[in-house]
XYZ file of C-alpha atoms in Angstrom:
660
model
C 117.278 164.498 52.030
C 115.171 165.485 48.371
C 117.118 165.302 45.272
C 116.115 167.384 42.218
C 117.486 166.415 38.433
C 114.419 167.551 36.525
C 115.983 170.825 35.770
C 119.253 171.515 37.443
C 120.379 169.272 39.932
C 120.190 170.192 43.490
C 119.818 168.518 47.065
C 117.544 169.726 49.504
C 117.644 168.958 53.333
C 114.788 167.667 55.676
C 113.288 171.396 56.232
C 113.547 172.104 52.338
C 117.094 174.324 52.266
C 119.348 174.031 49.696
C 122.611 171.812 50.108
C 126.023 172.889 49.420
C 127.650 171.212 46.753
C 130.365 172.953 45.962
C 131.684 172.958 42.265
C 130.115 171.441 39.105
C 132.507 167.968 39.334
C 130.619 167.584 42.749
C 127.300 167.893 41.494
C 128.202 165.503 38.290
C 129.540 162.839 40.426
C 125.711 162.861 42.496
C 124.075 163.372 39.463
C 125.763 159.979 37.503
C 124.992 157.982 41.206
C 121.140 159.435 40.802
C 120.970 158.146 37.239
C 122.057 154.565 38.342
C 119.121 154.394 40.491
C 120.549 152.979 43.551
C 122.755 151.041 41.863
C 126.837 150.370 42.647
C 128.679 152.550 39.751
C 132.331 151.402 39.304
C 135.099 154.157 40.132
C 136.187 153.405 36.580
C 133.017 154.043 35.189
C 133.022 157.426 36.626
C 136.125 158.327 35.566
C 135.312 157.569 31.646
C 132.036 159.403 32.375
C 133.784 162.542 33.846
C 136.747 163.129 31.627
C 137.544 162.540 27.808
C 141.013 162.559 29.122
C 141.299 161.392 32.434
C 144.186 163.192 34.455
C 146.608 160.893 36.397
C 144.979 161.384 39.826
C 141.544 160.986 38.464
C 140.711 158.053 40.769
C 141.659 160.366 43.726
C 139.774 163.157 42.371
C 136.593 161.093 42.354
C 137.235 159.895 46.287
C 137.651 163.234 46.834
C 134.224 164.217 45.520
C 132.645 161.224 47.085
C 134.120 162.191 50.286
C 133.102 165.848 49.943
C 129.490 164.803 48.794
C 129.439 162.516 51.858
C 129.897 165.667 54.417
C 127.190 167.793 52.473
C 124.313 164.836 52.361
C 124.951 163.263 55.836
C 126.227 166.708 58.042
C 125.492 164.734 61.046
C 126.756 161.614 60.952
C 129.893 160.862 63.459
C 133.339 160.395 62.353
C 134.417 157.356 61.313
C 130.949 155.853 61.044
C 129.800 154.171 58.036
C 127.827 155.930 55.525
C 124.131 155.719 55.071
C 123.222 157.276 51.589
C 126.383 157.476 49.687
C 127.806 154.095 50.403
C 130.970 152.502 49.207
C 130.531 148.820 48.028
C 133.120 146.922 46.601
C 135.024 149.163 43.725
C 132.093 151.572 43.447
C 129.590 153.965 45.221
C 125.976 154.383 44.964
C 123.481 156.693 46.339
C 120.981 154.807 48.591
C 118.116 157.351 48.411
C 114.743 156.356 49.637
C 112.373 155.628 46.243
C 110.575 159.198 46.908
C 113.823 161.083 47.283
C 114.306 161.776 43.486
C 112.134 164.080 41.499
C 112.654 162.263 38.733
C 112.052 158.562 40.302
C 108.862 159.877 41.752
C 107.676 161.094 38.235
C 108.003 157.577 36.959
C 105.889 155.940 39.402
C 103.416 159.063 38.980
C 102.989 158.489 35.253
C 103.248 154.618 35.682
C 100.643 154.849 38.386
C 98.312 157.148 36.472
C 97.477 154.886 33.875
C 95.605 152.597 36.218
C 93.833 155.356 37.876
C 90.311 156.693 37.123
C 90.283 160.000 35.231
C 89.902 162.472 38.040
C 92.675 161.012 40.295
C 94.997 160.354 37.236
C 94.523 164.282 36.301
C 95.388 165.298 39.642
C 98.488 163.072 39.979
C 99.927 163.983 36.652
C 98.873 167.812 37.109
C 101.006 167.764 40.569
C 104.113 165.541 38.668
C 104.459 167.880 35.925
C 104.937 170.336 38.396
C 108.163 169.110 39.258
C 109.540 169.965 36.507
C 111.979 172.982 36.898
C 113.516 172.534 33.040
C 115.193 169.867 31.100
C 116.086 166.891 33.328
C 119.944 166.983 33.842
C 119.836 170.714 32.453
C 123.186 171.115 33.971
C 124.982 168.218 32.042
C 122.923 168.381 28.479
C 126.643 167.526 26.925
C 127.575 164.924 29.367
C 127.080 161.426 27.029
C 126.050 159.875 30.169
C 122.897 161.703 30.264
C 121.971 161.705 27.121
C 119.790 158.373 27.174
C 118.549 158.949 30.441
C 117.551 162.706 29.439
C 115.677 161.441 26.126
C 113.732 158.767 28.472
C 112.609 161.389 30.783
C 111.818 164.006 27.971
C 109.797 161.424 26.519
C 108.024 160.447 29.656
C 107.181 164.008 30.286
C 105.400 164.283 26.884
C 103.633 161.352 27.521
C 102.650 162.672 30.901
C 101.191 166.164 29.327
C 99.234 164.091 26.903
C 97.849 161.414 29.449
C 96.665 164.266 31.506
C 94.768 165.769 28.553
C 93.064 162.645 27.990
C 92.004 162.731 31.555
C 90.677 165.943 31.194
C 89.177 164.913 28.169
C 87.125 162.239 30.118
C 86.382 164.096 32.793
C 84.556 166.212 30.179
C 86.889 169.574 30.806
C 87.330 169.560 26.923
C 87.532 173.255 26.819
C 90.242 173.479 29.895
C 92.614 171.272 28.388
C 92.870 173.449 24.488
C 95.303 175.922 25.767
C 97.891 173.404 27.092
C 97.464 170.915 23.982
C 98.066 174.046 21.895
C 101.198 174.737 23.326
C 102.174 171.295 23.136
C 101.926 170.639 19.635
C 103.518 174.024 18.715
C 106.474 172.606 20.425
C 106.073 169.171 19.529
C 105.171 169.347 15.987
C 105.291 165.522 15.342
C 103.561 164.064 17.904
C 100.137 162.791 16.103
C 98.896 161.496 19.006
C 98.988 165.481 20.466
C 97.201 166.782 17.458
C 94.655 164.226 17.552
C 93.640 165.033 20.921
C 93.627 168.862 20.358
C 91.366 168.146 17.841
C 89.230 166.221 19.669
C 89.252 168.496 22.496
C 88.155 171.520 20.229
C 85.391 169.419 18.676
C 84.172 168.716 22.257
C 84.222 172.245 22.967
C 81.817 173.116 20.023
C 84.614 173.999 17.672
C 84.077 171.312 14.930
C 85.760 173.852 12.450
C 88.897 174.527 14.580
C 89.082 171.265 14.850
C 89.324 170.086 11.316
C 91.554 173.236 10.840
C 94.357 171.691 13.389
C 94.169 168.382 11.430
C 94.412 170.131 8.525
C 97.387 172.275 9.823
C 98.881 168.864 10.899
C 98.608 167.343 7.476
C 100.515 170.631 5.670
C 103.273 170.397 8.259
C 103.993 166.548 7.786
C 104.044 166.779 4.202
C 106.330 169.886 3.896
C 108.679 168.824 6.648
C 108.674 165.316 6.144
C 107.079 164.416 3.080
C 104.446 161.923 4.592
C 100.574 161.533 5.154
C 99.163 161.487 8.700
C 99.080 157.943 10.267
C 95.833 156.228 9.869
C 94.488 157.378 13.475
C 94.721 160.549 12.448
C 93.003 159.984 9.197
C 90.214 157.923 10.959
C 89.682 161.084 13.402
C 89.570 163.608 10.249
C 86.593 161.326 8.641
C 85.057 160.965 12.003
C 84.685 164.613 12.704
C 83.405 165.239 9.261
C 80.597 162.642 9.901
C 79.974 163.791 13.505
C 80.544 160.478 14.975
C 78.611 159.653 18.115
C 81.597 158.167 20.040
C 83.404 161.715 19.908
C 80.407 163.411 21.336
C 81.344 164.852 25.078
C 81.222 162.196 27.911
C 78.907 162.650 30.551
C 80.605 163.495 34.081
C 80.248 164.794 37.357
C 78.990 168.384 37.154
C 81.245 169.520 39.750
C 84.176 167.790 38.068
C 83.101 170.335 35.158
C 82.963 173.272 37.322
C 86.289 172.527 39.084
C 88.450 172.071 35.792
C 86.828 175.294 34.497
C 87.497 177.050 37.336
C 91.050 175.898 37.458
C 91.604 176.617 34.077
C 90.328 180.402 34.133
C 92.915 180.600 37.505
C 95.642 179.510 35.587
C 95.093 181.886 32.375
C 94.622 184.773 34.715
C 97.001 184.410 37.451
C 100.341 184.371 36.705
C 103.025 181.710 38.065
C 105.296 182.651 40.666
C 103.484 185.343 42.194
C 102.597 185.890 46.062
C 99.002 185.567 45.038
C 99.320 181.276 43.947
C 101.503 181.215 47.292
C 97.696 182.426 49.126
C 95.818 180.134 47.036
C 97.904 177.167 47.867
C 97.879 177.876 51.187
C 93.874 178.263 51.068
C 93.802 175.314 49.094
C 95.694 173.014 51.953
C 93.309 174.121 54.323
C 90.361 172.956 52.584
C 92.712 169.555 51.868
C 93.855 168.768 55.378
C 89.881 168.270 56.447
C 89.453 165.339 53.990
C 91.840 162.868 56.236
C 94.513 160.409 54.938
C 96.473 161.412 52.036
C 94.954 164.689 51.996
C 96.166 165.599 55.217
C 100.067 164.467 54.893
C 99.858 166.202 51.386
C 98.358 169.546 53.168
C 101.101 169.315 55.511
C 103.762 169.203 53.282
C 102.593 171.538 50.585
C 101.691 174.223 53.087
C 105.377 174.524 54.662
C 106.677 174.794 50.951
C 104.341 177.440 50.307
C 105.523 179.163 53.910
C 109.120 178.303 53.217
C 108.628 179.867 49.722
C 106.909 183.376 50.787
C 109.308 183.705 53.416
C 112.217 183.560 51.140
C 110.805 186.420 48.814
C 111.383 188.830 52.024
C 107.536 190.258 51.666
C 106.527 189.896 55.894
C 102.808 190.618 54.753
C 102.871 187.797 52.202
C 104.343 185.475 54.431
C 101.739 186.193 57.555
C 98.928 185.754 54.886
C 100.342 182.634 53.804
C 100.792 181.172 57.447
C 97.843 182.584 58.612
C 95.268 181.196 55.840
C 95.829 177.670 57.224
C 93.812 177.950 60.203
C 93.033 174.109 60.440
C 91.630 173.271 63.970
C 94.236 171.456 66.086
C 92.382 168.975 68.442
C 95.256 166.294 69.279
C 98.478 167.599 71.527
C 100.928 165.490 70.224
C 102.350 166.922 66.714
C 102.713 164.594 63.618
C 105.618 166.104 62.690
C 108.073 168.256 65.298
C 110.503 168.984 62.595
C 108.495 171.035 60.286
C 106.256 172.538 63.297
C 109.790 173.942 64.571
C 110.603 175.129 60.946
C 106.897 176.680 60.519
C 107.236 178.364 64.216
C 110.605 180.256 63.582
C 109.545 181.855 60.315
C 106.237 182.996 62.246
C 108.510 184.267 64.669
C 110.483 186.107 62.289
C 107.871 187.021 60.648
C 106.537 188.487 63.638
C 109.617 190.949 64.071
C 109.020 192.083 60.593
C 105.234 192.728 60.446
C 104.267 196.784 60.423
C 102.973 197.380 63.885
C 99.441 198.504 62.885
C 98.635 194.969 61.304
C 96.802 193.179 64.286
C 95.020 190.633 62.198
C 97.839 189.140 60.780
C 100.062 189.575 63.946
C 97.102 187.155 65.867
C 96.619 184.990 63.483
C 100.798 184.323 63.467
C 100.476 184.119 67.520
C 97.824 181.959 67.366
C 99.741 179.473 64.859
C 102.542 179.579 67.707
C 100.255 178.889 70.035
C 98.604 176.095 67.929
C 102.072 174.685 66.042
C 103.923 174.660 69.808
C 101.156 171.788 70.966
C 102.583 169.418 73.864
C 105.981 172.028 74.312
C 104.901 173.887 77.744
C 107.954 173.350 79.626
C 107.546 169.795 82.573
C 109.909 171.415 84.867
C 111.322 174.661 85.464
C 109.253 177.138 83.352
C 111.893 179.333 81.246
C 111.176 182.359 79.082
C 111.282 180.379 75.786
C 108.960 177.319 77.037
C 106.515 180.225 77.736
C 106.397 181.939 74.835
C 103.823 179.475 73.196
C 101.578 180.076 76.214
C 102.026 184.023 76.057
C 101.373 183.625 72.167
C 98.209 182.119 73.098
C 96.663 185.091 75.110
C 97.963 187.803 73.092
C 96.297 186.298 69.864
C 93.306 186.318 72.349
C 93.025 189.370 73.007
C 93.614 190.773 69.645
C 90.788 188.526 68.377
C 88.718 189.495 70.789
C 89.505 193.472 70.438
C 88.884 193.117 66.199
C 85.871 191.108 67.137
C 86.341 189.362 64.170
C 84.980 185.349 64.576
C 87.219 183.430 62.551
C 90.308 184.969 64.407
C 88.722 184.544 67.501
C 87.789 180.791 67.250
C 91.437 179.935 65.884
C 92.914 182.447 68.558
C 90.982 179.813 71.149
C 92.233 176.931 69.539
C 95.488 178.023 70.619
C 94.354 178.875 74.256
C 93.184 175.506 74.402
C 96.677 173.613 73.105
C 98.392 176.164 75.940
C 96.206 174.881 78.556
C 98.030 172.209 80.009
C 100.318 173.868 82.095
C 99.112 171.962 85.358
C 96.698 169.089 85.671
C 93.154 169.720 86.791
C 92.263 172.455 84.098
C 89.549 170.289 82.627
C 87.004 173.117 83.345
C 89.131 175.785 82.041
C 88.844 174.077 78.402
C 85.409 173.348 78.595
C 84.849 176.810 79.041
C 86.965 177.682 75.757
C 85.558 174.434 74.235
C 82.109 176.119 74.852
C 82.656 179.644 73.403
C 84.500 178.062 70.416
C 80.983 176.138 69.384
C 79.119 179.590 69.915
C 80.959 181.418 68.145
C 81.569 178.946 65.545
C 78.087 178.160 65.411
C 76.797 181.591 65.179
C 79.212 182.742 62.056
C 79.015 179.224 60.302
C 82.503 178.059 61.076
C 82.212 174.435 60.658
C 85.435 172.989 61.517
C 86.057 175.238 64.217
C 82.591 174.275 65.447
C 83.880 170.424 65.377
C 86.496 171.471 67.427
C 84.519 172.867 70.067
C 82.506 169.791 70.316
C 85.769 167.521 70.469
C 87.315 169.469 72.982
C 83.795 169.613 75.016
C 83.868 165.702 74.688
C 87.274 165.272 76.428
C 86.618 167.960 78.913
C 83.025 166.291 79.667
C 85.086 162.566 80.068
C 87.272 164.448 82.870
C 84.170 166.060 84.457
C 82.669 162.599 84.766
C 79.665 163.879 82.621
C 79.267 161.108 80.028
C 75.915 161.879 78.927
C 76.866 165.286 78.170
C 79.782 163.701 75.954
C 77.495 161.444 74.063
C 75.391 164.795 72.915
C 78.711 166.332 71.894
C 80.020 163.432 70.074
C 76.657 163.085 68.565
C 77.129 166.400 67.437
C 80.418 166.251 66.029
C 79.433 163.543 63.966
C 76.398 165.102 62.424
C 78.366 167.992 61.216
C 81.053 165.550 59.785
C 78.550 163.468 57.845
C 77.006 166.980 56.441
C 80.026 168.804 55.606
C 82.101 165.429 54.545
C 85.125 165.634 57.494
C 85.990 162.099 57.292
C 88.524 162.841 60.175
C 86.140 163.740 63.012
C 85.083 159.854 62.775
C 88.534 158.985 64.124
C 87.848 160.715 67.167
C 84.081 159.866 68.061
C 84.742 156.392 67.323
C 87.870 156.078 70.007
C 85.457 158.107 72.324
C 82.787 155.581 71.573
C 85.212 152.501 72.464
C 85.878 154.106 75.602
C 82.203 154.442 76.500
C 82.238 150.913 75.660
C 85.127 150.041 78.004
C 83.427 151.438 80.693
C 80.087 149.286 80.433
C 81.121 146.203 79.186
C 83.425 143.115 79.492
C 87.034 142.861 79.103
C 87.269 141.480 75.524
C 84.272 143.439 74.429
C 85.953 146.660 75.231
C 89.540 145.087 73.910
C 87.611 144.635 70.556
C 86.152 147.839 70.365
C 89.449 149.105 71.010
C 91.140 147.606 68.286
C 88.092 148.763 65.292
C 88.978 152.221 66.781
C 92.616 151.877 66.066
C 91.704 150.626 62.702
C 90.329 154.069 62.119
C 93.861 155.420 62.520
C 95.156 153.356 59.358
C 96.049 155.922 56.708
C 94.009 158.698 58.764
C 97.758 160.592 58.301
C 97.906 161.373 62.100
C 101.186 159.718 63.210
C 101.403 161.802 66.535
C 98.089 160.401 67.567
C 98.238 156.457 65.907
C 101.602 155.486 67.433
C 101.151 153.860 70.758
C 97.753 154.918 71.384
C 96.164 150.926 71.253
C 98.641 149.194 73.460
C 98.022 152.256 75.849
C 94.221 151.874 75.830
C 94.647 148.124 76.499
C 96.781 148.994 79.388
C 94.479 151.466 80.751
C 91.593 148.226 80.302
C 93.711 145.990 82.219
C 94.536 148.333 85.149
C 90.837 149.242 85.332
C 90.149 145.730 85.834
C 93.197 145.528 88.343
C 94.496 142.315 85.734
C 98.147 142.303 86.466
C 98.319 138.757 84.263
C 97.333 140.668 81.401
C 99.537 143.092 81.921
C 102.563 140.831 82.611
C 101.607 139.141 79.321
C 101.928 142.344 77.055
C 104.425 141.236 74.368
C 108.055 143.335 75.382
C 108.226 144.117 71.633
C 105.063 146.305 71.813
C 105.490 149.458 70.054
C 104.392 152.143 72.829
C 105.521 155.020 70.584
C 106.201 158.267 72.882
C 104.857 156.501 75.927
C 107.116 153.511 76.513
C 109.479 155.566 79.336
C 106.297 155.920 81.583
C 104.932 152.446 80.975
C 107.931 150.412 81.550
C 108.025 150.649 85.254
C 104.281 149.051 85.372
C 105.271 146.104 82.648
C 108.323 145.446 85.058
C 106.259 145.251 87.821
C 103.671 142.920 86.710
C 106.403 140.585 85.604
C 107.726 140.328 88.939
C 110.953 142.281 87.704
C 111.015 144.679 90.839
C 114.396 145.696 90.663
C 114.338 146.865 87.124
C 111.014 148.660 87.506
C 113.145 150.607 90.502
C 115.847 151.312 87.908
C 113.201 152.514 85.515
C 111.474 154.782 87.759
C 114.918 156.433 89.573
C 115.601 157.586 85.756
C 111.706 158.572 84.950
C 111.419 161.989 83.690
C 107.901 164.006 83.753
C 105.191 163.113 81.005
C 104.355 165.936 78.582
C 102.029 168.526 79.671
C 99.133 167.484 77.347
C 95.942 165.393 77.283
C 97.659 162.394 78.663
C 99.382 163.829 81.399
C 97.110 162.793 84.260
C 96.852 158.925 82.786
C 100.524 158.569 82.593
C 101.359 159.993 86.211
C 98.902 157.413 87.186
C 100.538 154.828 85.687
C 103.695 155.863 87.186
C 102.283 156.141 90.610
C 100.726 152.331 90.445
C 104.567 151.540 89.475
C 105.878 153.587 92.065
C 103.588 152.269 95.184
C 103.864 148.552 94.331
C 108.085 148.929 94.397
C 107.461 151.625 97.409
C 109.253 154.511 95.661
C 108.604 157.206 97.992
C 110.168 159.627 95.995
C 108.208 158.658 92.911
C 105.060 158.781 95.082
C 105.377 161.967 96.381
C 106.178 163.430 92.896
C 103.109 161.976 91.413
C 100.867 162.992 94.492
C 101.964 166.590 93.855
C 101.296 166.227 90.007
C 97.621 164.863 90.340
C 96.424 166.687 93.569
C 94.947 169.403 91.238
C 92.710 166.741 89.392
C 91.687 164.851 92.266
C 88.072 165.631 91.327
C 88.171 164.526 87.841
C 88.921 161.007 85.650
C 91.867 160.596 83.670
C 90.116 160.258 80.492
C 90.073 163.633 80.113
C 91.389 162.549 76.389
C 88.404 161.780 75.205
C 89.901 158.398 73.965
C 91.411 156.239 76.931
C 90.825 156.444 80.643
C 92.469 154.699 83.709
C 89.825 155.565 86.401
C 89.595 158.237 88.678
C 92.541 160.417 89.616
C 91.398 160.410 93.408
C 91.538 156.629 93.453
C 95.263 156.831 92.616
C 95.853 159.641 95.269
C 94.271 157.594 97.909
C 96.449 154.427 97.055
C 99.498 157.026 96.960
C 98.402 157.985 100.839
C 97.767 155.016 101.914
C 101.226 153.386 100.936
C 103.133 156.896 102.262
C 101.170 156.689 105.417
C 103.427 153.775 106.690
C 106.510 155.839 106.032
């Protein structure tokens, strides 16, 4: 749940949809609790703040408001269970929102953090923070006494942020870009002498000395005529320094790329009005570039992308929405989602947009279909196929068909990414994916689509591992690293580092292999890929112990180890290693098929090993059925971990079943 008070008081759910808060009193109670910043607000104080002359049933009314807010803010909370967000403590209430859930709290943090950051990062942070303002703080309650002090404080914080942002621009050498905003700022807040000084400095550094002196003269007149005072010492010193062209006022040397960026940004802001579809498309394009920077960039790109898509959808323009969705053709390699709820939301909007799109718009249609295929990663049905379950697979094929007909390389590379994501209908399809990866590399290299070319090489690392061609996988890892270094793509190293840990594990002793995987796991810290990160290191270590037949080390794995999404498939083997055969049998009895993704064969092999140990005939037969199509492959097709050849597990299953 997210809360807005920098403007009207609003709440939004985790999909960005507004939450219905009923009448103004409900919203006022929420606003008053937000203002308390997670602290308890006594009921008596709420009554005092809400009414000048409280009615006889004021306490009961407050309780009604709180109950209504709880229903709106925690709609899925089971009846008669304690509230987790709007809690009762003692004789009052508190809103236990997360520290980043309220825009005003995030704004305070941003202003505070910016003062310690380099100019470039401070400028970016403050620019983003100032966009959160949708009007005066707590604008619904401008006349409420309880809000006045906080409204004044936040207003002062905003003015400070505007001025610190301008300081950062000056430090970056982007003085000309700072002038328009500072000019508007002093016009609206003429008593802020620091702002006048910043405007004069920006003009001087833009080669406009006369305008800079005129600004200071204007400030002097305004202060004299309206307040009867002279400018303060800082403005008087600045005027003196401008007249003598003091050396310290000269523009600071800065990175020319920063200057170009700032000048372009200022030109864009001037030429493209806010609230236009063009801005949404530009946002999606920027997020596409931001996503490949890794870490916070990837996470921020996902968040801003879905915001742009949701906004475009609300505007009701299907063609605009299709463009905003389709422009974000960021290659995807891992088959587990980083944010399933967001992906479902995106797919739903893409499906709705497809129905509204003009029939002749083939290119946008293909991008929407490819988006559905890519964002539905790991969603193929594990058991009985259904029409809805097969939808992403069919979408990938339709996107590929349109892209080939249009002969558009960028579109084809994106469509083939969707084909790859939906190429896990069964085990043993590494050769098919190898063909897809090879074509992506060829198409991307010919058309200079660098990120898609990297994707193709990463796919080929996976497939060559599965086909036991590690020399070929080495070549593709080297090619991916070379492109990543040349074009500054840090996320690529995560996958190639894990691949090289896999290679190390096949040729060295157990302890060296563990150290290689631990180093690879460190590359995931801050990479912004939770769908890849959780549970992967312990799964890699388990794969080592399996290949070395080291039951003692398997038994020694701590019970509280975070296996992420893989726990249910490794649990039976862990229990077997600890001698808990009955518990292992029970765990196998409830086992479901792993998702059809890059670890499908590896997880079935782990399950098969446990089933053999406890002589579970049914599970052995299920494992044999699922693994048989991959009899000629290894289980290292993920390019990150491997538990040995599939054939070895099938032989073990056959040997165990032969006694029945």
